[in-house]
PDB file of C-alpha atoms in Angstrom:
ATOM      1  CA  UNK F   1      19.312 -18.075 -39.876  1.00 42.00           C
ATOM      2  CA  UNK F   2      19.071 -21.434 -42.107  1.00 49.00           C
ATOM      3  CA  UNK F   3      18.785 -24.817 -40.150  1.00 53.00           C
ATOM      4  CA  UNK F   4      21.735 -27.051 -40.064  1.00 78.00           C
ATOM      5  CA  UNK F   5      19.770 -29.751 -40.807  1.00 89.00           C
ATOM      6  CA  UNK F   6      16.757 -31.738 -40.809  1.00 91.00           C
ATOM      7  CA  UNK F   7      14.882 -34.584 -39.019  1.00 92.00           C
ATOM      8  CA  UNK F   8      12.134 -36.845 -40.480  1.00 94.00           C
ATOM      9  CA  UNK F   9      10.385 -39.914 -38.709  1.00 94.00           C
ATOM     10  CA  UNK F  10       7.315 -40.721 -41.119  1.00 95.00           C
ATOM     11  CA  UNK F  11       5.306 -43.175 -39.087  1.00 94.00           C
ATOM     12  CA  UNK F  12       1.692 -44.790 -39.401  1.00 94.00           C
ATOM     13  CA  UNK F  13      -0.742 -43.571 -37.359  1.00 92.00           C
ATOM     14  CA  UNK F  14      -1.147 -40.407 -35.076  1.00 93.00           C
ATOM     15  CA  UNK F  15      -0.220 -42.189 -31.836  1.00 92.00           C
ATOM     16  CA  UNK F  16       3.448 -43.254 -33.316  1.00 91.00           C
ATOM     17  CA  UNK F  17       4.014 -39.930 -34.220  1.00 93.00           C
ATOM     18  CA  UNK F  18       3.927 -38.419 -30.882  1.00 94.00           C
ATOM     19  CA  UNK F  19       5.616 -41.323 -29.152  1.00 93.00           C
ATOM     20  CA  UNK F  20       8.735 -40.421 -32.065  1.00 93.00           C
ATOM     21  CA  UNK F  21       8.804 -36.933 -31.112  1.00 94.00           C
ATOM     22  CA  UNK F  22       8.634 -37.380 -27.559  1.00 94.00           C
ATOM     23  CA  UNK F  23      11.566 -39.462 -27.592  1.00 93.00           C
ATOM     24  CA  UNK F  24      13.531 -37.340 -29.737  1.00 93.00           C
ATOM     25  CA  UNK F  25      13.047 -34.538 -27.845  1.00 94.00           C
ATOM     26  CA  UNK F  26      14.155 -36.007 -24.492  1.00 93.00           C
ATOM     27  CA  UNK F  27      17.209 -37.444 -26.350  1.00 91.00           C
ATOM     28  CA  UNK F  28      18.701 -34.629 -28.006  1.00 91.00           C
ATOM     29  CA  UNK F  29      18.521 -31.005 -27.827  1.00 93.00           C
ATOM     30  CA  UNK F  30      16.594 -30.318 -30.802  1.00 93.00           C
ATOM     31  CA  UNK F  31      13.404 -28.042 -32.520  1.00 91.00           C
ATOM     32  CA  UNK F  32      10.248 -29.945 -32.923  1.00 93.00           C
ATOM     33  CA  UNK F  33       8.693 -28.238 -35.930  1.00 89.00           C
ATOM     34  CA  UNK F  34       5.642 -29.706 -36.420  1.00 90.00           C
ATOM     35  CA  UNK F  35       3.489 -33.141 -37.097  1.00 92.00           C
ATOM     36  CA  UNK F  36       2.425 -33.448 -40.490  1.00 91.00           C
ATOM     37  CA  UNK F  37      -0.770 -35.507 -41.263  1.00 91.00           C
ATOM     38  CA  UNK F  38      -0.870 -37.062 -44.839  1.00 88.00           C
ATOM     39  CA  UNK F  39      -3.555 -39.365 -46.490  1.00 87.00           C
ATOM     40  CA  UNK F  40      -3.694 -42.861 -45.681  1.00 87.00           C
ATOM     41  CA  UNK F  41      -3.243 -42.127 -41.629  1.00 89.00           C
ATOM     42  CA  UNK F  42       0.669 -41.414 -42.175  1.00 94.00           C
ATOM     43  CA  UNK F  43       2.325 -38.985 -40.140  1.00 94.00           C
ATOM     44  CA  UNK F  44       5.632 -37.289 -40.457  1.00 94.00           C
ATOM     45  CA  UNK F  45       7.502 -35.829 -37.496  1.00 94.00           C
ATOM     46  CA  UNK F  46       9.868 -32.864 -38.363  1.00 93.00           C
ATOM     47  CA  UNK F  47      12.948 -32.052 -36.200  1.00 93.00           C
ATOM     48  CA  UNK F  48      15.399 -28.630 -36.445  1.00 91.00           C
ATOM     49  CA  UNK F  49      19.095 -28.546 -35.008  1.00 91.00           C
ATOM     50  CA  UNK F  50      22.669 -29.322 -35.782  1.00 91.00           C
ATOM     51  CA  UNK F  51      23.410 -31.871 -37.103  1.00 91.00           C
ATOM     52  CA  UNK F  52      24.748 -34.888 -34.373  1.00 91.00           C
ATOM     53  CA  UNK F  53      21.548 -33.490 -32.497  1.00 93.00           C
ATOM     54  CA  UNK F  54      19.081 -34.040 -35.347  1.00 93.00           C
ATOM     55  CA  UNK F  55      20.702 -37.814 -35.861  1.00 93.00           C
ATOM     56  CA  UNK F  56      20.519 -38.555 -32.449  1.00 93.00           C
ATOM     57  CA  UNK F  57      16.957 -37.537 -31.787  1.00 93.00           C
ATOM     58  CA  UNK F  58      15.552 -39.453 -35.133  1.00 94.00           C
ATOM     59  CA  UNK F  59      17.831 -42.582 -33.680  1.00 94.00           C
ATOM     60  CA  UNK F  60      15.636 -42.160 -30.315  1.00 93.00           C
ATOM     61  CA  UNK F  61      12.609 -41.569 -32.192  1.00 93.00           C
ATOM     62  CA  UNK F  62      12.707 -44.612 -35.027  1.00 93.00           C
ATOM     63  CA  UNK F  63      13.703 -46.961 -31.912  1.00 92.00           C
ATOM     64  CA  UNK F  64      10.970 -46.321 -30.221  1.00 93.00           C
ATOM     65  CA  UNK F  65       8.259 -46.512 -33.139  1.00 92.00           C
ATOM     66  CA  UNK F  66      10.089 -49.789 -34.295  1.00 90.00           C
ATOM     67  CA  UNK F  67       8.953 -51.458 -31.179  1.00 88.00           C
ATOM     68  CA  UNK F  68       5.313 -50.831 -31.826  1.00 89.00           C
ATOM     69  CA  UNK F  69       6.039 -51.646 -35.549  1.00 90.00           C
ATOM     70  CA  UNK F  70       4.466 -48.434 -36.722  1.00 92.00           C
ATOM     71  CA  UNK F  71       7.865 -47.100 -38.608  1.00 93.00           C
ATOM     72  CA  UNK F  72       7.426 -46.114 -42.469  1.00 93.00           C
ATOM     73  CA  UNK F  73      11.055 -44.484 -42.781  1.00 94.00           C
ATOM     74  CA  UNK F  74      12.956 -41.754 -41.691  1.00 93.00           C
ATOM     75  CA  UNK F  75      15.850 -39.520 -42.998  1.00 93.00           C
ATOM     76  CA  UNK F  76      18.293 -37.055 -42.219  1.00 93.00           C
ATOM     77  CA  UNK F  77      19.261 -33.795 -44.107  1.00 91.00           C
ATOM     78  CA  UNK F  78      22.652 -32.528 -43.175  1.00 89.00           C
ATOM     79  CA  UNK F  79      23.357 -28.636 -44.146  1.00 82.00           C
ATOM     80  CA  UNK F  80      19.681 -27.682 -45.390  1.00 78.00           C
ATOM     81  CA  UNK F  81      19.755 -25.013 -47.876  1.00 77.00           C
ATOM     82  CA  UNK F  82      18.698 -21.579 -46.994  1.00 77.00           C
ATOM     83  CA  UNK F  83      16.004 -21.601 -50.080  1.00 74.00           C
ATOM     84  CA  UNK F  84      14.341 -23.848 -47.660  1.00 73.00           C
ATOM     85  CA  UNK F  85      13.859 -21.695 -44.776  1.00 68.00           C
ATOM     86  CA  UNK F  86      10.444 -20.454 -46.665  1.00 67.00           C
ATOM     87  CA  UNK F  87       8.832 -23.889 -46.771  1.00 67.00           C
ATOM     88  CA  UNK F  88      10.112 -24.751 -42.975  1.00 60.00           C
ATOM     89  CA  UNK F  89       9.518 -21.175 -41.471  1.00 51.00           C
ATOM     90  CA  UNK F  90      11.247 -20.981 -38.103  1.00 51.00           C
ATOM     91  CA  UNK F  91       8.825 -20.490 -35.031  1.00 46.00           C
ATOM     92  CA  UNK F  92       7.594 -16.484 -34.578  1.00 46.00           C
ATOM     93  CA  UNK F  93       9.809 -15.366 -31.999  1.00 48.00           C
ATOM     94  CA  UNK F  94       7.537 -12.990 -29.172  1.00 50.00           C
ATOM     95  CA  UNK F  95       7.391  -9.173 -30.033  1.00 57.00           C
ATOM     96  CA  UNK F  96      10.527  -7.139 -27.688  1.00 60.00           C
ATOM     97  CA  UNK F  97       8.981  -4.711 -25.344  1.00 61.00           C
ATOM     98  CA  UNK F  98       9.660  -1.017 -26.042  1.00 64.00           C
ATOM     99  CA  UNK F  99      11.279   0.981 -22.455  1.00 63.00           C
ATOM    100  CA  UNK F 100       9.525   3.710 -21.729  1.00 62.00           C
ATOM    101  CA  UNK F 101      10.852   7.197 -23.768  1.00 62.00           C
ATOM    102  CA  UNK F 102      11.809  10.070 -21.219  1.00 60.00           C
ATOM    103  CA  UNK F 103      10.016  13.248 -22.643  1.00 58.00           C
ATOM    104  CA  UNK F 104      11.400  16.901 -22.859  1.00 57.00           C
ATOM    105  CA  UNK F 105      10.729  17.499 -19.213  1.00 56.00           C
ATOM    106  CA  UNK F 106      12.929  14.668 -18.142  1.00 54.00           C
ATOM    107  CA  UNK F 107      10.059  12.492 -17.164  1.00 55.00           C
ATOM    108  CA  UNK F 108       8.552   8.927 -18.213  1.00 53.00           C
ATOM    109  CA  UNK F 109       6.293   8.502 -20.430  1.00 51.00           C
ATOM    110  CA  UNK F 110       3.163   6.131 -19.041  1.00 51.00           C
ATOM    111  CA  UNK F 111       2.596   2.988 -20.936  1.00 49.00           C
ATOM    112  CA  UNK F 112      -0.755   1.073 -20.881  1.00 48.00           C
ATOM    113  CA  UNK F 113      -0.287  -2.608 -20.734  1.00 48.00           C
ATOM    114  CA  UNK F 114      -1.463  -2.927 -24.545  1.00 50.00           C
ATOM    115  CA  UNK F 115       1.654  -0.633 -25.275  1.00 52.00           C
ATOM    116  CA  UNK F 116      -0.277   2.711 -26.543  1.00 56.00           C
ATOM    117  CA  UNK F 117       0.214   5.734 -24.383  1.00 57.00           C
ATOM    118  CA  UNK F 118      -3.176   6.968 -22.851  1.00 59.00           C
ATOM    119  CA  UNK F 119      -5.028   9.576 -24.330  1.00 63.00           C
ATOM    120  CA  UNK F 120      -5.679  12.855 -22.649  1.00 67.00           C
ATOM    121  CA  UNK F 121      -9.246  11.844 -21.306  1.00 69.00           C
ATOM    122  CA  UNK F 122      -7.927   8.136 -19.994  1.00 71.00           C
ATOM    123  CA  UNK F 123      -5.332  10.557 -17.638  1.00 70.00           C
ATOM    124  CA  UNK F 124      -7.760  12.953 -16.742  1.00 69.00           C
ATOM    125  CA  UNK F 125     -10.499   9.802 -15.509  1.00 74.00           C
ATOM    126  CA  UNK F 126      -6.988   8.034 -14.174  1.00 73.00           C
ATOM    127  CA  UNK F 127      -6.284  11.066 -11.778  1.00 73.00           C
ATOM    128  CA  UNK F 128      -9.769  11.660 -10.867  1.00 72.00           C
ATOM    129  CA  UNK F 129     -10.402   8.125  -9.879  1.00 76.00           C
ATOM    130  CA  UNK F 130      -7.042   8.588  -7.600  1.00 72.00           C
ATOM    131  CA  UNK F 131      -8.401  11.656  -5.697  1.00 70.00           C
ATOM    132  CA  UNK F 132     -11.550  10.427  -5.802  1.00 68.00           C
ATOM    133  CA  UNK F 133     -10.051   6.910  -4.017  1.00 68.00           C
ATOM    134  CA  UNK F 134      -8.338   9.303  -1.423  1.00 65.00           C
ATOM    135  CA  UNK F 135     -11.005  11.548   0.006  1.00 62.00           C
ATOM    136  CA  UNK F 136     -12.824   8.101   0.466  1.00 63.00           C
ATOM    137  CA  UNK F 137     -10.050   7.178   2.369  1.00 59.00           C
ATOM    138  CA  UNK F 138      -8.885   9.827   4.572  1.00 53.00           C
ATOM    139  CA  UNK F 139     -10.861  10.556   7.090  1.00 58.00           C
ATOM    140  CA  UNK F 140     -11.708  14.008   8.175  1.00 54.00           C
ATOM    141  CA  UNK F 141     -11.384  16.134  11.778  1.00 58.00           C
ATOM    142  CA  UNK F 142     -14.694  17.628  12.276  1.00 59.00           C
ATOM    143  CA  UNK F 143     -13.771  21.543  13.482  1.00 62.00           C
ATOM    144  CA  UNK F 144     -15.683  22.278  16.862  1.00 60.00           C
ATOM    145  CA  UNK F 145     -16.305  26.211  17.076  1.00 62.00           C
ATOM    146  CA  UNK F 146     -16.729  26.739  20.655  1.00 58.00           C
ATOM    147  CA  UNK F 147     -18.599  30.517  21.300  1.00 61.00           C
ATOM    148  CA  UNK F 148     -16.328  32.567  23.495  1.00 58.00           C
ATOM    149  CA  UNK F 149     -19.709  33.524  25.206  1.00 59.00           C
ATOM    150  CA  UNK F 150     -19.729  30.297  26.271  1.00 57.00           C
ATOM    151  CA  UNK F 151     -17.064  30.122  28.502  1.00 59.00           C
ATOM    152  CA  UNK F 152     -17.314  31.114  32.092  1.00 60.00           C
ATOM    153  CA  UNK F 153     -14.955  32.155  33.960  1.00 56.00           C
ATOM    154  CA  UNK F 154     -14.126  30.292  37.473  1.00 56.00           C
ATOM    155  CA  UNK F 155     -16.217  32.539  40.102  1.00 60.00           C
ATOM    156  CA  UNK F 156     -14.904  32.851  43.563  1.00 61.00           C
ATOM    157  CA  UNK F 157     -16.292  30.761  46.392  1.00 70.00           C
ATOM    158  CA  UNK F 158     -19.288  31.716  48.804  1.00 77.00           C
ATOM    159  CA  UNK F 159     -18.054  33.161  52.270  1.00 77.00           C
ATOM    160  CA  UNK F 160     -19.539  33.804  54.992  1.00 79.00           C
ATOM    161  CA  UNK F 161     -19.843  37.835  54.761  1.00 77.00           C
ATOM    162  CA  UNK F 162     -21.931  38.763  58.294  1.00 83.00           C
ATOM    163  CA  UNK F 163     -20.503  38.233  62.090  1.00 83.00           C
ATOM    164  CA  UNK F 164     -23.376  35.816  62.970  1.00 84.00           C
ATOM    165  CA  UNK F 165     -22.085  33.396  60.273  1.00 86.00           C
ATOM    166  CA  UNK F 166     -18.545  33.992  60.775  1.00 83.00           C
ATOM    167  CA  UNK F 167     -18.982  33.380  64.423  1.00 84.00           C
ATOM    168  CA  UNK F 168     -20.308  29.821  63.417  1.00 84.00           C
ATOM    169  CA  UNK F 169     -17.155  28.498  61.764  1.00 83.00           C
ATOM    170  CA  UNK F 170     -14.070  27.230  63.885  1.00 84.00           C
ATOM    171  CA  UNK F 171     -11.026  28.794  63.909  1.00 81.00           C
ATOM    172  CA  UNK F 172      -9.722  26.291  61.362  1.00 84.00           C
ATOM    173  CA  UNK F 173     -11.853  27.246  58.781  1.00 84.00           C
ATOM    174  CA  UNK F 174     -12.145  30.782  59.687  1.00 84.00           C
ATOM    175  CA  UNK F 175      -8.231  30.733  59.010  1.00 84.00           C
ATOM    176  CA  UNK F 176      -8.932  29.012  55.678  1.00 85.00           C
ATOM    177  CA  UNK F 177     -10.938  31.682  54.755  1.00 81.00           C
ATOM    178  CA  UNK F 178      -8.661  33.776  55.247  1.00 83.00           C
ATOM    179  CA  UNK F 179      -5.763  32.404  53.578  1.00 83.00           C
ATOM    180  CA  UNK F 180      -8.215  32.302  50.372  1.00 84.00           C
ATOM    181  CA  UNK F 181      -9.306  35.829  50.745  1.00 82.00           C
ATOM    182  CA  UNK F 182      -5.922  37.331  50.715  1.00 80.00           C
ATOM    183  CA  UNK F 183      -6.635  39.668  53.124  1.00 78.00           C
ATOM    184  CA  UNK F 184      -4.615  42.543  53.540  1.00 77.00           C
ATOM    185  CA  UNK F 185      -4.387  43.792  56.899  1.00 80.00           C
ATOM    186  CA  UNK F 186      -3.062  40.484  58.345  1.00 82.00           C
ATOM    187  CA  UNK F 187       0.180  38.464  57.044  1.00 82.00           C
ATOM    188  CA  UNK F 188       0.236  34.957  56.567  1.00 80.00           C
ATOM    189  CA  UNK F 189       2.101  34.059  60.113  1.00 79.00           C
ATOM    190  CA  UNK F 190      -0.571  36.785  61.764  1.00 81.00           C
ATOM    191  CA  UNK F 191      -3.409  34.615  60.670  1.00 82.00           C
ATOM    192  CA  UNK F 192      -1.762  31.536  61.442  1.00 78.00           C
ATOM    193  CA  UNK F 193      -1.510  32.779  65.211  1.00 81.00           C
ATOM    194  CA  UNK F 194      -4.889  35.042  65.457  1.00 82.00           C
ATOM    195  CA  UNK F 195      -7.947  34.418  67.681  1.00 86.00           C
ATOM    196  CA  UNK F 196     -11.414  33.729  66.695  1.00 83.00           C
ATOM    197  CA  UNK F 197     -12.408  37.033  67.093  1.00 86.00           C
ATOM    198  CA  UNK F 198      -9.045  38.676  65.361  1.00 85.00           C
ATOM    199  CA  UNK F 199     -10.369  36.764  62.159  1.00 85.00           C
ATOM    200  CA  UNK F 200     -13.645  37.917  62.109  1.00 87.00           C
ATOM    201  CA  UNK F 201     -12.916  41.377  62.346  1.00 87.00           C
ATOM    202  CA  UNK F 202     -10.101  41.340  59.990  1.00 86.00           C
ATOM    203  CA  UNK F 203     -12.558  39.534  57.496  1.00 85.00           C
ATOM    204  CA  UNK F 204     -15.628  42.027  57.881  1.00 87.00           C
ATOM    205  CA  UNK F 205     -13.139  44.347  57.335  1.00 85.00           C
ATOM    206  CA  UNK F 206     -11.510  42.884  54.423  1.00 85.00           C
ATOM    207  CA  UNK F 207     -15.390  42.386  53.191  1.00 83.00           C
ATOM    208  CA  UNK F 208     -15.917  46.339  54.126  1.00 83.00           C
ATOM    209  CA  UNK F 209     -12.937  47.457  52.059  1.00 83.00           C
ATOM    210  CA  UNK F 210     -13.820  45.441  48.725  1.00 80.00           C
ATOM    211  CA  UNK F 211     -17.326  46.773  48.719  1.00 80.00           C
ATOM    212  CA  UNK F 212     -15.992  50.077  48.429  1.00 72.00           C
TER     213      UNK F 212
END
C-alpha cells in the first residue's frame, strides 16, 4: 500500500536528529522510517502516515531542533506516488505462523518450533526419551514369593496328658482345658458344674479316645 505522505526534518548533527524524531513520534501517530546520515554531519529524519499526522509530527520535530538551532529545513510530501514505494520500502512485516494440518487419520501433525515437521528418527529418540523419563520415575513394587513350605500352621497347645499333672491344676484351669479340648463326653454346662476329679477323668478319657 503507497504512503499518504511524507515527513522530512534534515538537521545538523546526529544528536538533533533523534531529538526531531522523538518529538514527532510522541506528537503524532506516525512511521519513523529511518535516520539518514549524509556528508558534512547532516542528518535527515524520515516520517510515514497520513497526511495531518505527518504535518503535525515534522511541526513537533522542527520546534524542537529550532531551539537548539540545529534545523537545516524540513518538508512535507502530501499523496506520495506509488513509484516511490521502491526507494522508501515499508518495514518487513513478521512471517504468519502456519496451524498445524490434521492428517488422514484425523490427527495433528507435530510442529518443531523452527516450523519443519520432525523426521522419523527425531520421533523415534522423542518417544524413547519419554519412556525412558518414566521408568525413571515410577517406582516399582518389589514381588515377595513367600514358599508355601514356609508356612506353619498354628499347632495346638501343650496339656497336661497324665493324672499326676492333671491333679496339679485347679479346677479353674482344669475347666479351661476343657473348654479348649472340646471334649465330647461332657457338655459345656456339665463342665461348668463338674468336680476336680469329673475333669480329670473325662480328660484322660478324651486323651484315650484321640490316641486311638
Amino acid at each position: 500500500m503507497a504512503v499518504e505522505s511524507l515527513g522530512m526534518i534534515e538537521v545538523k548533527g546526529y544528536l538533533g536528529a533523534v531529538v526531531a524524531a522523538d518529538a514527532a513520534l510522541k506528537a503524532a501517530n506516525v512511521l519513523l522510517d529511518g535516520i539518514h546520515l549524509a556528508t558534512g554531519g547532516l542528518a535527515t529524519v524520515l516520517l510515514k502516515g497520513d497526511v495531518a499526522a505527518v504535518e503535525t509530527g515534522v511541526d513537533a520535530g522542527v520546534g524542537v531542533v529550532e531551539d537548539l538551532g540545529c534545523l537545516i529545513s524540513h518538508q512535507v510530501i502530501a499523496r506520495l506516488d506509488r513509484q516511490m514505494d521502491n526507494f522508501f520500502p515499508s518495514a518487513p512485516q513478521p512471517p504468519t505462523p502456519t496451524p498445524p494440518q490434521p492428517t488422514e487419520n484425523g490427527e495433528t501433525e507435530t510442529v518443531s518450533k523452527s516450523g519443519e515437521l520432525p523426521t522419523t528418527e527425531e520421533a523415534v529418540a522423542s518417544a524413547n526419551e519419554t519412556i525412558s523419563s518414566l521408568a525413571t520415575s515410577t517406582p516399582v513394587t518389589e514381588q515377595v514369593v513367600v514358599d508355601s513350605s514356609e508356612i506353619r500352621e498354628p499347632s495346638e497347645p501343650v496339656w497336661p496328658q497324665t493324672r499326676k499333672e492333671l491333679e496339679k491344676k485347679k479346677v479353674t484351669e482344669l475347666r479351661q482345658q476343657a473348654y479348649q479340648m472340646e471334649i465330647k463326653t461332657m457338655t459345656k454346662s456339665r463342665i461348668k458344674s463338674a468336680t476336680k476329679n469329673s475333669l480329670i477323668k473325662a480328660i484322660l478319657e478324651d486323651f484315650e479316645r484321640r490316641s486311638n
